[in-house]
PDB file of C-alpha atoms in Angstrom:
ATOM      1  CA  MET A 138      70.825  91.503 119.337  1.00  0.00           C
ATOM      2  CA  LYS A 139      72.207  91.693 122.829  1.00  0.00           C
ATOM      3  CA  LYS A 140      73.704  88.189 122.509  1.00  0.00           C
ATOM      4  CA  LEU A 141      75.276  89.189 119.228  1.00  0.00           C
ATOM      5  CA  LEU A 142      76.853  92.387 120.761  1.00  0.00           C
ATOM      6  CA  ALA A 143      78.090  90.314 123.737  1.00  0.00           C
ATOM      7  CA  ILE A 144      79.731  87.779 121.292  1.00  0.00           C
ATOM      8  CA  VAL A 145      81.324  90.566 119.180  1.00  0.00           C
ATOM      9  CA  PHE A 146      82.636  92.305 122.403  1.00  0.00           C
ATOM     10  CA  THR A 147      84.024  89.049 123.704  1.00  0.00           C
ATOM     11  CA  LEU A 148      85.841  88.382 120.444  1.00  0.00           C
ATOM     12  CA  LEU A 149      87.285  91.891 120.282  1.00  0.00           C
ATOM     13  CA  PHE A 150      88.453  91.707 123.930  1.00  0.00           C
ATOM     14  CA  THR A 151      90.117  88.371 123.231  1.00  0.00           C
ATOM     15  CA  ILE A 152      91.941  89.624 120.101  1.00  0.00           C
ATOM     16  CA  VAL A 153      93.037  92.798 121.860  1.00  0.00           C
ATOM     17  CA  CYS A 154      94.276  91.002 124.957  1.00  0.00           C
ATOM     18  CA  SER A 155      96.151  88.190 123.314  1.00  0.00           C
ATOM     19  CA  GLY A 156      99.491  87.909 121.544  1.00  0.00           C
ATOM     20  CA  GLU A 157     101.615  89.880 124.076  1.00  0.00           C
ATOM     21  CA  GLU A 158     104.786  88.160 122.738  1.00  0.00           C
ATOM     22  CA  GLU A 159     104.295  89.529 119.272  1.00  0.00           C
ATOM     23  CA  ARG A 160     103.862  93.244 120.018  1.00  0.00           C
ATOM     24  CA  CYS A 161     105.970  95.920 118.314  1.00  0.00           C
ATOM     25  CA  SER A 162     106.486  99.549 119.357  1.00  0.00           C
ATOM     26  CA  TYR A 163     107.835 102.346 117.202  1.00  0.00           C
ATOM     27  CA  ALA A 164     109.713 105.658 117.756  1.00  0.00           C
ATOM     28  CA  GLY A 165     111.075 107.870 115.131  1.00  0.00           C
ATOM     29  CA  PHE A 166     111.027 110.793 112.704  1.00  0.00           C
ATOM     30  CA  SER A 167     108.837 111.562 109.727  1.00  0.00           C
ATOM     31  CA  ALA A 168     108.827 114.379 107.178  1.00  0.00           C
ATOM     32  CA  GLY A 169     106.701 115.194 104.201  1.00  0.00           C
ATOM     33  CA  HIS A 170     104.243 117.380 102.428  1.00  0.00           C
ATOM     34  CA  SER A 171     101.267 119.213 104.023  1.00  0.00           C
ATOM     35  CA  TRP A 172      98.150 120.647 102.205  1.00  0.00           C
ATOM     36  CA  PHE A 173      96.311 123.299 104.240  1.00  0.00           C
ATOM     37  CA  HIS A 174      92.722 123.981 103.165  1.00  0.00           C
ATOM     38  CA  ASP A 175      89.296 125.052 104.410  1.00  0.00           C
ATOM     39  CA  TYR A 176      85.858 125.300 102.781  1.00  0.00           C
ATOM     40  CA  SER A 177      86.050 128.943 101.778  1.00  0.00           C
ATOM     41  CA  GLY A 178      88.567 128.249  98.978  1.00  0.00           C
ATOM     42  CA  TYR A 179      91.752 128.919 101.114  1.00  0.00           C
ATOM     43  CA  ALA A 180      94.411 126.353 100.093  1.00  0.00           C
ATOM     44  CA  LYS A 181      98.214 126.301 100.476  1.00  0.00           C
ATOM     45  CA  SER A 182     100.842 123.600 100.448  1.00  0.00           C
ATOM     46  CA  GLY A 183     103.803 123.374 102.618  1.00  0.00           C
ATOM     47  CA  MET A 184     105.967 120.922 104.504  1.00  0.00           C
ATOM     48  CA  ASN A 185     106.039 119.201 107.926  1.00  0.00           C
ATOM     49  CA  VAL A 186     108.305 117.287 110.303  1.00  0.00           C
ATOM     50  CA  SER A 187     107.350 115.243 113.160  1.00  0.00           C
ATOM     51  CA  LEU A 188     108.651 113.122 116.066  1.00  0.00           C
ATOM     52  CA  PHE A 189     106.545 110.119 117.139  1.00  0.00           C
ATOM     53  CA  TYR A 190     106.378 107.517 119.754  1.00  0.00           C
ATOM     54  CA  GLU A 191     103.921 104.622 119.384  1.00  0.00           C
ATOM     55  CA  PRO A 192     104.213 102.224 122.424  1.00  0.00           C
ATOM     56  CA  SER A 193     102.510  98.876 121.984  1.00  0.00           C
ATOM     57  CA  ILE A 194      99.796  97.833 124.377  1.00  0.00           C
ATOM     58  CA  ASN A 195      99.453  94.364 122.788  1.00  0.00           C
ATOM     59  CA  ARG A 196      99.756  92.674 119.446  1.00  0.00           C
ATOM     60  CA  TYR A 197      97.003  94.701 117.798  1.00  0.00           C
ATOM     61  CA  LEU A 198      96.777  97.912 119.576  1.00  0.00           C
ATOM     62  CA  SER A 199      99.187 100.806 120.322  1.00  0.00           C
ATOM     63  CA  ILE A 200      98.997 104.420 121.385  1.00  0.00           C
ATOM     64  CA  ASP A 201      99.635 106.911 118.662  1.00  0.00           C
ATOM     65  CA  ASN A 202     101.580 109.960 119.874  1.00  0.00           C
ATOM     66  CA  ALA A 203     103.134 112.548 117.577  1.00  0.00           C
ATOM     67  CA  LEU A 204     104.478 116.098 117.705  1.00  0.00           C
ATOM     68  CA  PHE A 205     104.312 117.875 114.325  1.00  0.00           C
ATOM     69  CA  LEU A 206     105.577 121.168 113.038  1.00  0.00           C
ATOM     70  CA  HIS A 207     103.754 122.224 109.761  1.00  0.00           C
ATOM     71  CA  LEU A 208     105.417 125.060 107.775  1.00  0.00           C
ATOM     72  CA  ASN A 209     104.070 127.238 104.867  1.00  0.00           C
ATOM     73  CA  TRP A 210     105.595 130.349 103.241  1.00  0.00           C
ATOM     74  CA  LYS A 211     104.476 132.294 100.201  1.00  0.00           C
ATOM     75  CA  ASP A 212     105.937 135.253  98.353  1.00  0.00           C
ATOM     76  CA  SER A 213     103.037 137.807  98.305  1.00  0.00           C
ATOM     77  CA  GLU A 214     104.214 139.401  95.133  1.00  0.00           C
ATOM     78  CA  SER A 215     104.855 136.330  93.142  1.00  0.00           C
ATOM     79  CA  GLU A 216     103.852 132.738  92.780  1.00  0.00           C
ATOM     80  CA  THR A 217     107.421 131.365  93.198  1.00  0.00           C
ATOM     81  CA  LEU A 218     109.247 131.067  96.470  1.00  0.00           C
ATOM     82  CA  PHE A 219     112.565 132.167  94.938  1.00  0.00           C
ATOM     83  CA  ASP A 220     111.710 135.744  93.987  1.00  0.00           C
ATOM     84  CA  THR A 221     112.784 138.442  96.412  1.00  0.00           C
ATOM     85  CA  GLY A 222     109.843 140.236  98.124  1.00  0.00           C
ATOM     86  CA  LYS A 223     107.800 140.135 101.254  1.00  0.00           C
ATOM     87  CA  LYS A 224     106.542 136.715 102.283  1.00  0.00           C
ATOM     88  CA  ASP A 225     103.653 135.307 104.332  1.00  0.00           C
ATOM     89  CA  TYR A 226     104.641 132.743 106.874  1.00  0.00           C
ATOM     90  CA  TYR A 227     102.399 130.120 108.547  1.00  0.00           C
ATOM     91  CA  PHE A 228     103.582 127.773 111.264  1.00  0.00           C
ATOM     92  CA  MET A 229     101.434 125.181 112.961  1.00  0.00           C
ATOM     93  CA  PRO A 230     102.827 123.153 115.959  1.00  0.00           C
ATOM     94  CA  GLN A 231     100.522 120.207 116.520  1.00  0.00           C
ATOM     95  CA  PHE A 232     100.194 117.373 119.077  1.00  0.00           C
ATOM     96  CA  THR A 233      98.200 114.201 118.246  1.00  0.00           C
ATOM     97  CA  ILE A 234      97.209 111.301 120.518  1.00  0.00           C
ATOM     98  CA  GLY A 235      94.886 108.345 120.019  1.00  0.00           C
ATOM     99  CA  PRO A 236      94.544 104.670 119.600  1.00  0.00           C
ATOM    100  CA  ARG A 237      96.060 102.820 116.672  1.00  0.00           C
ATOM    101  CA  ALA A 238      95.255  99.305 115.271  1.00  0.00           C
ATOM    102  CA  VAL A 239      98.218  97.365 113.917  1.00  0.00           C
ATOM    103  CA  MET A 240      98.490  94.280 111.893  1.00  0.00           C
ATOM    104  CA  GLN A 241     101.981  92.608 111.538  1.00  0.00           C
ATOM    105  CA  PHE A 242     102.506  90.439 108.544  1.00  0.00           C
ATOM    106  CA  PHE A 243     105.555  88.077 108.323  1.00  0.00           C
ATOM    107  CA  ASN A 244     107.203  89.920 111.203  1.00  0.00           C
ATOM    108  CA  ARG A 245     108.357  92.578 108.571  1.00  0.00           C
ATOM    109  CA  LEU A 246     105.368  94.549 107.498  1.00  0.00           C
ATOM    110  CA  GLY A 247     103.224  96.549 109.893  1.00  0.00           C
ATOM    111  CA  VAL A 248     100.012  98.081 108.533  1.00  0.00           C
ATOM    112  CA  PHE A 249      98.296 100.610 110.800  1.00  0.00           C
ATOM    113  CA  LEU A 250      95.117 102.658 111.042  1.00  0.00           C
ATOM    114  CA  GLY A 251      94.485 105.179 113.905  1.00  0.00           C
ATOM    115  CA  GLY A 252      92.703 108.234 114.852  1.00  0.00           C
ATOM    116  CA  GLY A 253      92.134 110.513 117.793  1.00  0.00           C
ATOM    117  CA  LEU A 254      92.503 114.013 119.059  1.00  0.00           C
ATOM    118  CA  SER A 255      94.746 116.736 117.694  1.00  0.00           C
ATOM    119  CA  PHE A 256      95.745 120.059 119.332  1.00  0.00           C
ATOM    120  CA  SER A 257      97.059 122.761 116.940  1.00  0.00           C
ATOM    121  CA  VAL A 258      98.274 126.308 117.266  1.00  0.00           C
ATOM    122  CA  GLY A 259      98.331 128.327 114.015  1.00  0.00           C
ATOM    123  CA  ILE A 260     100.808 131.145 113.983  1.00  0.00           C
ATOM    124  CA  GLN A 261     100.599 133.529 110.973  1.00  0.00           C
ATOM    125  CA  GLN A 262     102.612 136.546 109.981  1.00  0.00           C
ATOM    126  CA  LEU A 263     101.337 138.395 106.891  1.00  0.00           C
ATOM    127  CA  ALA A 264     103.613 140.406 104.580  1.00  0.00           C
ATOM    128  CA  GLY A 265     103.497 144.080 105.169  1.00  0.00           C
ATOM    129  CA  GLU A 266     102.115 143.735 108.665  1.00  0.00           C
ATOM    130  CA  SER A 267     104.174 144.068 111.939  1.00  0.00           C
ATOM    131  CA  GLY A 268     101.901 141.749 114.088  1.00  0.00           C
ATOM    132  CA  VAL A 269     101.609 138.024 114.361  1.00  0.00           C
ATOM    133  CA  SER A 270      98.276 136.288 114.773  1.00  0.00           C
ATOM    134  CA  ALA A 271      97.822 133.021 116.632  1.00  0.00           C
ATOM    135  CA  SER A 272      94.859 130.729 117.158  1.00  0.00           C
ATOM    136  CA  PHE A 273      94.421 127.478 119.023  1.00  0.00           C
ATOM    137  CA  SER A 274      92.231 124.611 117.771  1.00  0.00           C
ATOM    138  CA  PRO A 275      91.402 121.169 119.041  1.00  0.00           C
ATOM    139  CA  GLY A 276      90.374 118.671 116.363  1.00  0.00           C
ATOM    140  CA  PHE A 277      90.357 115.107 115.231  1.00  0.00           C
ATOM    141  CA  TYR A 278      92.584 113.120 112.868  1.00  0.00           C
ATOM    142  CA  LEU A 279      92.792 109.843 110.938  1.00  0.00           C
ATOM    143  CA  ARG A 280      96.039 108.263 110.047  1.00  0.00           C
ATOM    144  CA  THR A 281      96.932 105.147 107.973  1.00  0.00           C
ATOM    145  CA  GLY A 282     100.183 103.723 106.577  1.00  0.00           C
ATOM    146  CA  PHE A 283     102.688 100.990 106.789  1.00  0.00           C
ATOM    147  CA  ASP A 284     106.202 100.250 108.047  1.00  0.00           C
ATOM    148  CA  VAL A 285     108.537  97.713 106.532  1.00  0.00           C
ATOM    149  CA  ALA A 286     111.392  96.338 108.673  1.00  0.00           C
ATOM    150  CA  VAL A 287     114.681  96.774 106.937  1.00  0.00           C
ATOM    151  CA  ILE A 288     116.504  95.049 109.803  1.00  0.00           C
ATOM    152  CA  ARG A 289     115.192  93.881 113.090  1.00  0.00           C
ATOM    153  CA  PHE A 290     115.385  97.363 114.759  1.00  0.00           C
ATOM    154  CA  LEU A 291     114.888  99.720 111.839  1.00  0.00           C
ATOM    155  CA  ALA A 292     111.722 100.278 109.784  1.00  0.00           C
ATOM    156  CA  LEU A 293     110.897 102.587 106.806  1.00  0.00           C
ATOM    157  CA  GLY A 294     107.398 103.461 105.828  1.00  0.00           C
ATOM    158  CA  LEU A 295     104.780 105.868 104.528  1.00  0.00           C
ATOM    159  CA  GLU A 296     101.751 107.448 106.192  1.00  0.00           C
ATOM    160  CA  VAL A 297      98.814 109.672 105.227  1.00  0.00           C
ATOM    161  CA  LYS A 298      97.018 111.785 107.823  1.00  0.00           C
ATOM    162  CA  TYR A 299      93.993 113.985 107.731  1.00  0.00           C
ATOM    163  CA  ASP A 300      93.145 116.594 110.383  1.00  0.00           C
ATOM    164  CA  TRP A 301      89.808 118.242 111.047  1.00  0.00           C
ATOM    165  CA  SER A 302      90.158 121.493 113.067  1.00  0.00           C
ATOM    166  CA  VAL A 303      87.228 122.588 115.140  1.00  0.00           C
ATOM    167  CA  VAL A 304      87.759 126.353 114.804  1.00  0.00           C
ATOM    168  CA  GLN A 305      89.654 128.845 112.502  1.00  0.00           C
ATOM    169  CA  ILE A 306      92.731 126.722 111.651  1.00  0.00           C
ATOM    170  CA  PRO A 307      92.819 125.077 108.193  1.00  0.00           C
ATOM    171  CA  HIS A 308      92.271 121.343 107.812  1.00  0.00           C
ATOM    172  CA  LEU A 309      95.312 119.395 106.843  1.00  0.00           C
ATOM    173  CA  LEU A 310      96.191 116.504 104.595  1.00  0.00           C
ATOM    174  CA  THR A 311      99.723 115.187 105.107  1.00  0.00           C
ATOM    175  CA  PHE A 312     101.798 112.609 103.285  1.00  0.00           C
ATOM    176  CA  ASN A 313     104.999 111.608 105.138  1.00  0.00           C
ATOM    177  CA  PHE A 314     107.934 109.296 104.808  1.00  0.00           C
ATOM    178  CA  ARG A 315     108.841 107.567 108.120  1.00  0.00           C
ATOM    179  CA  ILE A 316     112.096 106.307 109.621  1.00  0.00           C
ATOM    180  CA  SER A 317     111.559 104.532 112.889  1.00  0.00           C
ATOM    181  CA  TYR A 318     113.323 102.470 115.522  1.00  0.00           C
ATOM    182  CA  ARG A 319     111.353  99.291 115.887  1.00  0.00           C
ATOM    183  CA  TYR A 320     111.299  97.503 119.242  1.00  0.00           C
ATOM    184  CA  MET A 321     110.109  93.848 119.515  1.00  0.00           C
ATOM    185  CA  PRO A 322     110.602  92.125 122.825  1.00  0.00           C
ATOM    186  CA  LYS A 323     112.367  88.827 122.546  1.00  0.00           C
ATOM    187  CA  GLN A 324     109.956  85.897 122.140  1.00  0.00           C
ATOM    188  CA  GLN A 325     109.975  83.331 124.979  1.00  0.00           C
ATOM    189  CA  ASN A 326     109.705  79.648 124.077  1.00  0.00           C
TER     190      ASN A 326
END
């Protein structure tokens, strides 16, 4: 068993440390839909925007950094957002960081899977109340998606992310459209 673990570790180390000339880093903007939920039946949907920077360590591994702002608002007297009345507001700034595995296909398509730590602050103002409540929660996330290079330096893609909060803040499922600057160092012959 120890020999098998040593062989697997050696193979993974070789894969992670090879292919420096084919690495690809991303920086950009994403926006999409957020679903807030917890296990007591609380569920709301909203929107989110994010800025991200994903520097490449090597061909297969990068660091996933993102700053999100999740938004939700609901008219307390009606189910629609367009009726006049008092509204509940919920904002959640969030920072995520963790490793991300990347596979590049045909130098155009990048498929990724990552996870790590998330740090969220939930800020809520309820209709009819003058105060604002806030709570902080560390948590964990998983993210997967793909980017397609439109031209050498511009990529478009989709991503799905799920966040687990440790305390009080609702869990999140997000579906985002990505626009990113794609940096690939020039290959040396």
